[in-house]
Every structure is written in C-alpha cells, then in structure tokens.
Amino acid sequence: MTEESVDRADAMFHALADRTRRDILRRVLAGEHSVSTLAAKYDMSFAAVQKHVAVLEKAGLLTKRRSGREQLASGDVEAVRSVASMLTELEQIWRGRIARIDVLLASDLDQED
C-alpha cells in the first residue's frame, strides 16, 4: 500500500468509528439529503452534524453539492466498496493465519500419537 492509500484508509476508518457518522452515511447512501434535513434527525446542533458530514466528506465517503442555499450530501458507494475490500483483505490474512495454526496444531497432535 502506498502512503496515500494508508492515509485514506485511516481517514475512512476514523470516519466510520463514530455511530452518528455511520448513521449519516447509511442515510446518504439510501439517497441524497440536505445537511439541514440530516441535522433534524439528531439530538445535536446543526454545527455538530455539519462537522460529522465534513469528516465523512474528507474521508471520501460522501460528497456534497450546493443547490441554492442547501448543501446536499450523497454517499459514495465506490468508497464504501473500497472499505469492504480492505476488510476482506484483512479477513483473508487472518484466515490464512488461523489455517496455519490449525495445521501446526494438527501436526503436534499427530506427533503425540
């Protein structure tokens, strides 16, 4: 992995580490929402929701566009797929390690018999 891709992965996982941001992402993946509509769904200030949206945007998980006075947010499906791909890669590494441990344990049991 390049330094840039490592930084992007860090930003994505940081963004996804927060429950509110994950919920915002779910909503904008289902369809475009104005930031003010999103803010109405949470028991926090508009500014706090804007900050959550900014973290998701910086991580590349959503995009914003202006429509008049409104900021509209949309989820980036490809970015979410890249997170899933990273997790699959990590899972494969761990499955390989577990398989190697199983082989070692089996060979130890065979030697005891």
CSV table of N, CA and C in Angstrom, one decimal:
chain,number,residue,atom,x,y,z
A,1,MET,N,0.8,-1.2,0.0
A,1,MET,CA,0.0,0.0,0.0
A,1,MET,C,0.9,1.2,0.0
A,2,THR,N,0.4,2.2,-0.7
A,2,THR,CA,1.2,3.5,-0.8
A,2,THR,C,0.8,4.3,0.5
A,3,GLU,N,1.6,5.3,0.8
A,3,GLU,CA,1.4,6.2,1.9
A,3,GLU,C,0.0,6.9,1.8
A,4,GLU,N,-0.3,7.3,0.6
A,4,GLU,CA,-1.6,7.9,0.3
A,4,GLU,C,-2.7,7.0,0.6
A,5,SER,N,-2.6,5.7,0.2
A,5,SER,CA,-3.7,4.8,0.4
A,5,SER,C,-3.9,4.5,1.9
A,6,VAL,N,-2.7,4.4,2.6
A,6,VAL,CA,-2.8,4.2,4.0
A,6,VAL,C,-3.5,5.3,4.7
A,7,ASP,N,-3.1,6.6,4.3
A,7,ASP,CA,-3.8,7.7,4.9
A,7,ASP,C,-5.3,7.7,4.6
A,8,ARG,N,-5.6,7.4,3.4
A,8,ARG,CA,-7.1,7.3,3.1
A,8,ARG,C,-7.8,6.3,3.9
A,9,ALA,N,-7.2,5.1,4.1
A,9,ALA,CA,-7.8,4.1,4.9
A,9,ALA,C,-8.0,4.5,6.3
A,10,ASP,N,-6.9,5.2,6.8
A,10,ASP,CA,-7.0,5.8,8.2
A,10,ASP,C,-8.2,6.7,8.3
A,11,ALA,N,-8.3,7.6,7.4
A,11,ALA,CA,-9.4,8.6,7.4
A,11,ALA,C,-10.8,7.9,7.3
A,12,MET,N,-10.9,6.9,6.4
A,12,MET,CA,-12.2,6.2,6.3
A,12,MET,C,-12.5,5.5,7.6
A,13,PHE,N,-11.6,4.7,8.2
A,13,PHE,CA,-11.9,4.0,9.4
A,13,PHE,C,-12.2,5.0,10.6
A,14,HIS,N,-11.5,6.1,10.6
A,14,HIS,CA,-11.7,7.1,11.6
A,14,HIS,C,-13.2,7.6,11.5
A,15,ALA,N,-13.6,7.9,10.2
A,15,ALA,CA,-14.9,8.4,10.0
A,15,ALA,C,-16.0,7.4,10.4
A,16,LEU,N,-15.7,6.1,10.1
A,16,LEU,CA,-16.7,5.1,10.4
A,16,LEU,C,-16.7,4.6,11.9
A,17,ALA,N,-15.7,5.1,12.6
A,17,ALA,CA,-15.6,4.7,14.1
A,17,ALA,C,-16.7,5.4,14.9
A,18,ASP,N,-17.4,6.4,14.4
A,18,ASP,CA,-18.4,7.1,15.1
A,18,ASP,C,-19.8,6.6,14.7
A,19,ARG,N,-20.7,6.3,15.7
A,19,ARG,CA,-22.0,5.8,15.4
A,19,ARG,C,-22.9,6.8,14.6
A,20,THR,N,-22.8,8.1,15.0
A,20,THR,CA,-23.6,9.1,14.2
A,20,THR,C,-23.1,9.2,12.8
A,21,ARG,N,-21.8,9.2,12.6
A,21,ARG,CA,-21.3,9.2,11.2
A,21,ARG,C,-21.8,8.0,10.4
A,22,ARG,N,-21.7,6.8,11.0
A,22,ARG,CA,-22.2,5.6,10.3
A,22,ARG,C,-23.7,5.8,9.9
A,23,ASP,N,-24.5,6.4,10.8
A,23,ASP,CA,-25.9,6.5,10.6
A,23,ASP,C,-26.1,7.6,9.5
A,24,ILE,N,-25.4,8.6,9.5
A,24,ILE,CA,-25.4,9.6,8.4
A,24,ILE,C,-25.1,9.0,7.1
A,25,LEU,N,-24.0,8.2,7.1
A,25,LEU,CA,-23.6,7.5,5.8
A,25,LEU,C,-24.7,6.6,5.3
A,26,ARG,N,-25.4,5.8,6.2
A,26,ARG,CA,-26.5,5.0,5.8
A,26,ARG,C,-27.6,5.8,5.1
A,27,ARG,N,-27.9,6.9,5.7
A,27,ARG,CA,-29.0,7.8,5.2
A,27,ARG,C,-28.6,8.3,3.8
A,28,VAL,N,-27.4,8.8,3.6
A,28,VAL,CA,-27.0,9.4,2.3
A,28,VAL,C,-26.7,8.3,1.3
A,29,LEU,N,-26.4,7.1,1.7
A,29,LEU,CA,-26.2,6.0,0.7
A,29,LEU,C,-27.6,5.6,0.1
A,30,ALA,N,-28.7,5.8,0.9
A,30,ALA,CA,-30.0,5.5,0.5
A,30,ALA,C,-30.6,6.6,-0.4
A,31,GLY,N,-30.0,7.8,-0.4
A,31,GLY,CA,-30.5,8.9,-1.2
A,31,GLY,C,-29.9,10.2,-0.7
A,32,GLU,N,-29.9,11.1,-1.6
A,32,GLU,CA,-29.4,12.5,-1.3
A,32,GLU,C,-30.2,13.1,-0.3
A,33,HIS,N,-29.5,13.8,0.7
A,33,HIS,CA,-30.2,14.5,1.8
A,33,HIS,C,-29.6,15.9,1.9
A,34,SER,N,-30.3,16.9,2.3
A,34,SER,CA,-29.7,18.1,2.6
A,34,SER,C,-29.1,18.0,4.0
A,35,VAL,N,-28.1,18.7,4.3
A,35,VAL,CA,-27.5,18.7,5.6
A,35,VAL,C,-28.5,19.2,6.7
A,36,SER,N,-29.3,20.1,6.4
A,36,SER,CA,-30.3,20.6,7.3
A,36,SER,C,-31.3,19.5,7.6
A,37,THR,N,-31.7,18.7,6.7
A,37,THR,CA,-32.6,17.6,6.9
A,37,THR,C,-32.0,16.5,7.8
A,38,LEU,N,-30.7,16.3,7.5
A,38,LEU,CA,-29.9,15.3,8.3
A,38,LEU,C,-29.9,15.8,9.8
A,39,ALA,N,-29.6,17.1,9.9
A,39,ALA,CA,-29.4,17.7,11.3
A,39,ALA,C,-30.7,17.5,12.1
A,40,ALA,N,-31.8,17.6,11.4
A,40,ALA,CA,-33.1,17.5,12.1
A,40,ALA,C,-33.3,16.1,12.7
A,41,LYS,N,-32.6,15.1,12.3
A,41,LYS,CA,-32.8,13.7,12.7
A,41,LYS,C,-32.0,13.4,14.0
A,42,TYR,N,-31.1,14.4,14.4
A,42,TYR,CA,-30.2,14.1,15.5
A,42,TYR,C,-30.4,15.1,16.7
A,43,ASP,N,-30.2,14.6,17.9
A,43,ASP,CA,-30.3,15.5,19.0
A,43,ASP,C,-29.0,16.2,19.3
A,44,MET,N,-28.6,17.0,18.3
A,44,MET,CA,-27.4,17.8,18.4
A,44,MET,C,-27.5,19.0,17.5
A,45,SER,N,-26.6,19.9,17.7
A,45,SER,CA,-26.7,21.1,16.9
A,45,SER,C,-26.4,20.9,15.4
A,46,PHE,N,-26.9,21.8,14.6
A,46,PHE,CA,-26.6,21.8,13.2
A,46,PHE,C,-25.1,21.8,12.9
A,47,ALA,N,-24.4,22.6,13.7
A,47,ALA,CA,-22.9,22.7,13.5
A,47,ALA,C,-22.3,21.3,13.8
A,48,ALA,N,-22.8,20.6,14.8
A,48,ALA,CA,-22.2,19.3,15.1
A,48,ALA,C,-22.4,18.3,14.0
A,49,VAL,N,-23.6,18.4,13.4
A,49,VAL,CA,-23.9,17.5,12.3
A,49,VAL,C,-23.0,17.9,11.1
A,50,GLN,N,-22.9,19.2,10.9
A,50,GLN,CA,-22.0,19.7,9.8
A,50,GLN,C,-20.6,19.1,9.9
A,51,LYS,N,-20.1,19.1,11.2
A,51,LYS,CA,-18.8,18.6,11.4
A,51,LYS,C,-18.7,17.1,11.1
A,52,HIS,N,-19.7,16.3,11.5
A,52,HIS,CA,-19.7,14.9,11.1
A,52,HIS,C,-19.7,14.7,9.6
A,53,VAL,N,-20.5,15.5,8.9
A,53,VAL,CA,-20.6,15.4,7.5
A,53,VAL,C,-19.2,15.8,6.9
A,54,ALA,N,-18.6,16.8,7.4
A,54,ALA,CA,-17.2,17.2,6.9
A,54,ALA,C,-16.2,16.0,7.1
A,55,VAL,N,-16.3,15.3,8.2
A,55,VAL,CA,-15.4,14.2,8.4
A,55,VAL,C,-15.6,13.1,7.4
A,56,LEU,N,-16.9,12.8,7.1
A,56,LEU,CA,-17.2,11.8,6.1
A,56,LEU,C,-16.8,12.3,4.7
A,57,GLU,N,-17.0,13.6,4.4
A,57,GLU,CA,-16.6,14.1,3.1
A,57,GLU,C,-15.0,14.1,3.0
A,58,LYS,N,-14.3,14.4,4.0
A,58,LYS,CA,-12.9,14.4,4.0
A,58,LYS,C,-12.3,13.0,3.7
A,59,ALA,N,-13.0,12.0,4.3
A,59,ALA,CA,-12.7,10.6,4.1
A,59,ALA,C,-13.1,10.1,2.7
A,60,GLY,N,-13.8,10.9,2.0
A,60,GLY,CA,-14.3,10.4,0.7
A,60,GLY,C,-15.5,9.5,0.7
A,61,LEU,N,-16.2,9.4,1.8
A,61,LEU,CA,-17.3,8.5,1.9
A,61,LEU,C,-18.6,9.2,1.4
A,62,LEU,N,-18.6,10.5,1.4
A,62,LEU,CA,-19.8,11.2,0.8
A,62,LEU,C,-19.3,12.4,0.1
A,63,THR,N,-20.2,12.9,-0.7
A,63,THR,CA,-19.9,14.2,-1.5
A,63,THR,C,-21.0,15.2,-1.2
A,64,LYS,N,-20.7,16.4,-1.3
A,64,LYS,CA,-21.7,17.5,-1.1
A,64,LYS,C,-21.7,18.3,-2.4
A,65,ARG,N,-22.9,18.9,-2.6
A,65,ARG,CA,-23.1,19.8,-3.7
A,65,ARG,C,-24.1,20.9,-3.2
A,66,ARG,N,-23.9,22.1,-3.8
A,66,ARG,CA,-24.9,23.1,-3.4
A,66,ARG,C,-26.0,23.2,-4.4
A,67,SER,N,-27.2,23.4,-3.8
A,67,SER,CA,-28.4,23.6,-4.6
A,67,SER,C,-29.1,24.8,-4.0
A,68,GLY,N,-28.8,26.0,-4.5
A,68,GLY,CA,-29.3,27.2,-3.9
A,68,GLY,C,-28.7,27.4,-2.5
A,69,ARG,N,-29.4,27.5,-1.5
A,69,ARG,CA,-28.9,27.7,-0.1
A,69,ARG,C,-28.6,26.4,0.6
A,70,GLU,N,-29.0,25.3,0.0
A,70,GLU,CA,-28.9,24.0,0.6
A,70,GLU,C,-27.6,23.3,0.2
A,71,GLN,N,-27.0,22.6,1.2
A,71,GLN,CA,-25.9,21.7,0.9
A,71,GLN,C,-26.5,20.3,0.8
A,72,LEU,N,-26.4,19.6,-0.3
A,72,LEU,CA,-26.9,18.3,-0.4
A,72,LEU,C,-25.8,17.2,-0.4
A,73,ALA,N,-26.0,16.2,0.4
A,73,ALA,CA,-25.0,15.2,0.7
A,73,ALA,C,-25.4,13.9,0.0
A,74,SER,N,-24.5,13.2,-0.6
A,74,SER,CA,-24.7,11.9,-1.2
A,74,SER,C,-23.6,10.9,-0.8
A,75,GLY,N,-24.0,9.7,-0.6
A,75,GLY,CA,-23.0,8.7,-0.2
A,75,GLY,C,-22.2,8.2,-1.5
A,76,ASP,N,-21.0,7.9,-1.3
A,76,ASP,CA,-20.1,7.4,-2.4
A,76,ASP,C,-20.0,5.9,-2.3
A,77,VAL,N,-20.8,5.2,-3.1
A,77,VAL,CA,-20.9,3.7,-3.0
A,77,VAL,C,-19.5,3.1,-3.3
A,78,GLU,N,-18.7,3.6,-4.2
A,78,GLU,CA,-17.4,3.1,-4.5
A,78,GLU,C,-16.5,3.2,-3.3
A,79,ALA,N,-16.6,4.3,-2.6
A,79,ALA,CA,-15.7,4.4,-1.4
A,79,ALA,C,-16.1,3.4,-0.4
A,80,VAL,N,-17.4,3.1,-0.2
A,80,VAL,CA,-17.8,2.1,0.8
A,80,VAL,C,-17.3,0.7,0.3
A,81,ARG,N,-17.4,0.5,-1.0
A,81,ARG,CA,-16.9,-0.8,-1.5
A,81,ARG,C,-15.4,-0.9,-1.3
A,82,SER,N,-14.6,0.2,-1.3
A,82,SER,CA,-13.2,0.1,-1.1
A,82,SER,C,-12.9,-0.3,0.4
A,83,VAL,N,-13.8,0.2,1.3
A,83,VAL,CA,-13.7,-0.1,2.7
A,83,VAL,C,-13.9,-1.6,2.9
A,84,ALA,N,-15.0,-2.1,2.2
A,84,ALA,CA,-15.3,-3.5,2.3
A,84,ALA,C,-14.2,-4.4,1.7
A,85,SER,N,-13.6,-3.9,0.7
A,85,SER,CA,-12.4,-4.6,0.1
A,85,SER,C,-11.3,-4.7,1.0
A,86,MET,N,-11.0,-3.6,1.7
A,86,MET,CA,-9.9,-3.6,2.7
A,86,MET,C,-10.2,-4.6,3.8
A,87,LEU,N,-11.4,-4.6,4.3
A,87,LEU,CA,-11.8,-5.5,5.4
A,87,LEU,C,-11.7,-7.0,4.9
A,88,THR,N,-12.1,-7.2,3.6
A,88,THR,CA,-12.0,-8.6,3.1
A,88,THR,C,-10.5,-9.0,3.0
A,89,GLU,N,-9.7,-8.1,2.6
A,89,GLU,CA,-8.2,-8.4,2.6
A,89,GLU,C,-7.7,-8.7,4.0
A,90,LEU,N,-8.1,-8.0,5.0
A,90,LEU,CA,-7.6,-8.3,6.3
A,90,LEU,C,-8.2,-9.6,6.8
A,91,GLU,N,-9.4,-9.9,6.5
A,91,GLU,CA,-10.1,-11.2,6.8
A,91,GLU,C,-9.3,-12.3,6.2
A,92,GLN,N,-8.9,-12.2,5.0
A,92,GLN,CA,-8.1,-13.3,4.3
A,92,GLN,C,-6.8,-13.5,5.0
A,93,ILE,N,-6.1,-12.4,5.4
A,93,ILE,CA,-4.9,-12.5,6.1
A,93,ILE,C,-5.1,-13.3,7.4
A,94,TRP,N,-6.1,-13.0,8.2
A,94,TRP,CA,-6.4,-13.7,9.4
A,94,TRP,C,-6.8,-15.1,9.2
A,95,ARG,N,-7.6,-15.3,8.2
A,95,ARG,CA,-8.0,-16.7,7.9
A,95,ARG,C,-6.8,-17.6,7.5
A,96,GLY,N,-5.8,-17.0,6.8
A,96,GLY,CA,-4.6,-17.7,6.5
A,96,GLY,C,-3.8,-18.0,7.7
A,97,ARG,N,-3.7,-17.1,8.7
A,97,ARG,CA,-3.0,-17.3,9.9
A,97,ARG,C,-3.7,-18.4,10.7
A,98,ILE,N,-5.0,-18.4,10.8
A,98,ILE,CA,-5.8,-19.4,11.5
A,98,ILE,C,-5.5,-20.8,10.9
A,99,ALA,N,-5.6,-20.8,9.6
A,99,ALA,CA,-5.3,-22.1,8.9
A,99,ALA,C,-3.9,-22.6,9.2
A,100,ARG,N,-2.9,-21.8,9.2
A,100,ARG,CA,-1.6,-22.2,9.6
A,100,ARG,C,-1.5,-22.7,11.0
A,101,ILE,N,-2.2,-22.1,11.9
A,101,ILE,CA,-2.3,-22.5,13.3
A,101,ILE,C,-2.9,-23.9,13.4
A,102,ASP,N,-4.0,-24.1,12.6
A,102,ASP,CA,-4.7,-25.4,12.6
A,102,ASP,C,-3.8,-26.5,12.1
A,103,VAL,N,-3.0,-26.2,11.1
A,103,VAL,CA,-2.0,-27.2,10.6
A,103,VAL,C,-1.0,-27.5,11.6
A,104,LEU,N,-0.5,-26.5,12.3
A,104,LEU,CA,0.5,-26.7,13.3
A,104,LEU,C,0.0,-27.5,14.5
A,105,LEU,N,-1.2,-27.2,14.9
A,105,LEU,CA,-1.9,-28.0,16.0
A,105,LEU,C,-2.1,-29.4,15.5
A,106,ALA,N,-2.6,-29.6,14.3
A,106,ALA,CA,-2.8,-31.0,13.8
A,106,ALA,C,-1.5,-31.8,13.8
A,107,SER,N,-0.4,-31.1,13.3
A,107,SER,CA,0.9,-31.8,13.3
A,107,SER,C,1.4,-32.2,14.7
A,108,ASP,N,1.1,-31.3,15.6
A,108,ASP,CA,1.5,-31.6,17.0
A,108,ASP,C,0.7,-32.8,17.6
A,109,LEU,N,-0.6,-32.8,17.3
A,109,LEU,CA,-1.4,-33.9,17.7
A,109,LEU,C,-0.9,-35.2,17.1
A,110,ASP,N,-0.6,-35.2,15.8
A,110,ASP,CA,-0.1,-36.4,15.1
A,110,ASP,C,1.2,-36.9,15.7
A,111,GLN,N,2.1,-36.0,16.1
A,111,GLN,CA,3.3,-36.4,16.7
A,111,GLN,C,3.2,-37.0,18.1
A,112,GLU,N,2.1,-36.6,18.8
A,112,GLU,CA,1.9,-37.1,20.1
A,112,GLU,C,1.3,-38.6,20.0
A,113,ASP,N,0.7,-38.9,18.9
A,113,ASP,CA,0.1,-40.3,18.8
A,113,ASP,C,1.1,-41.3,18.5
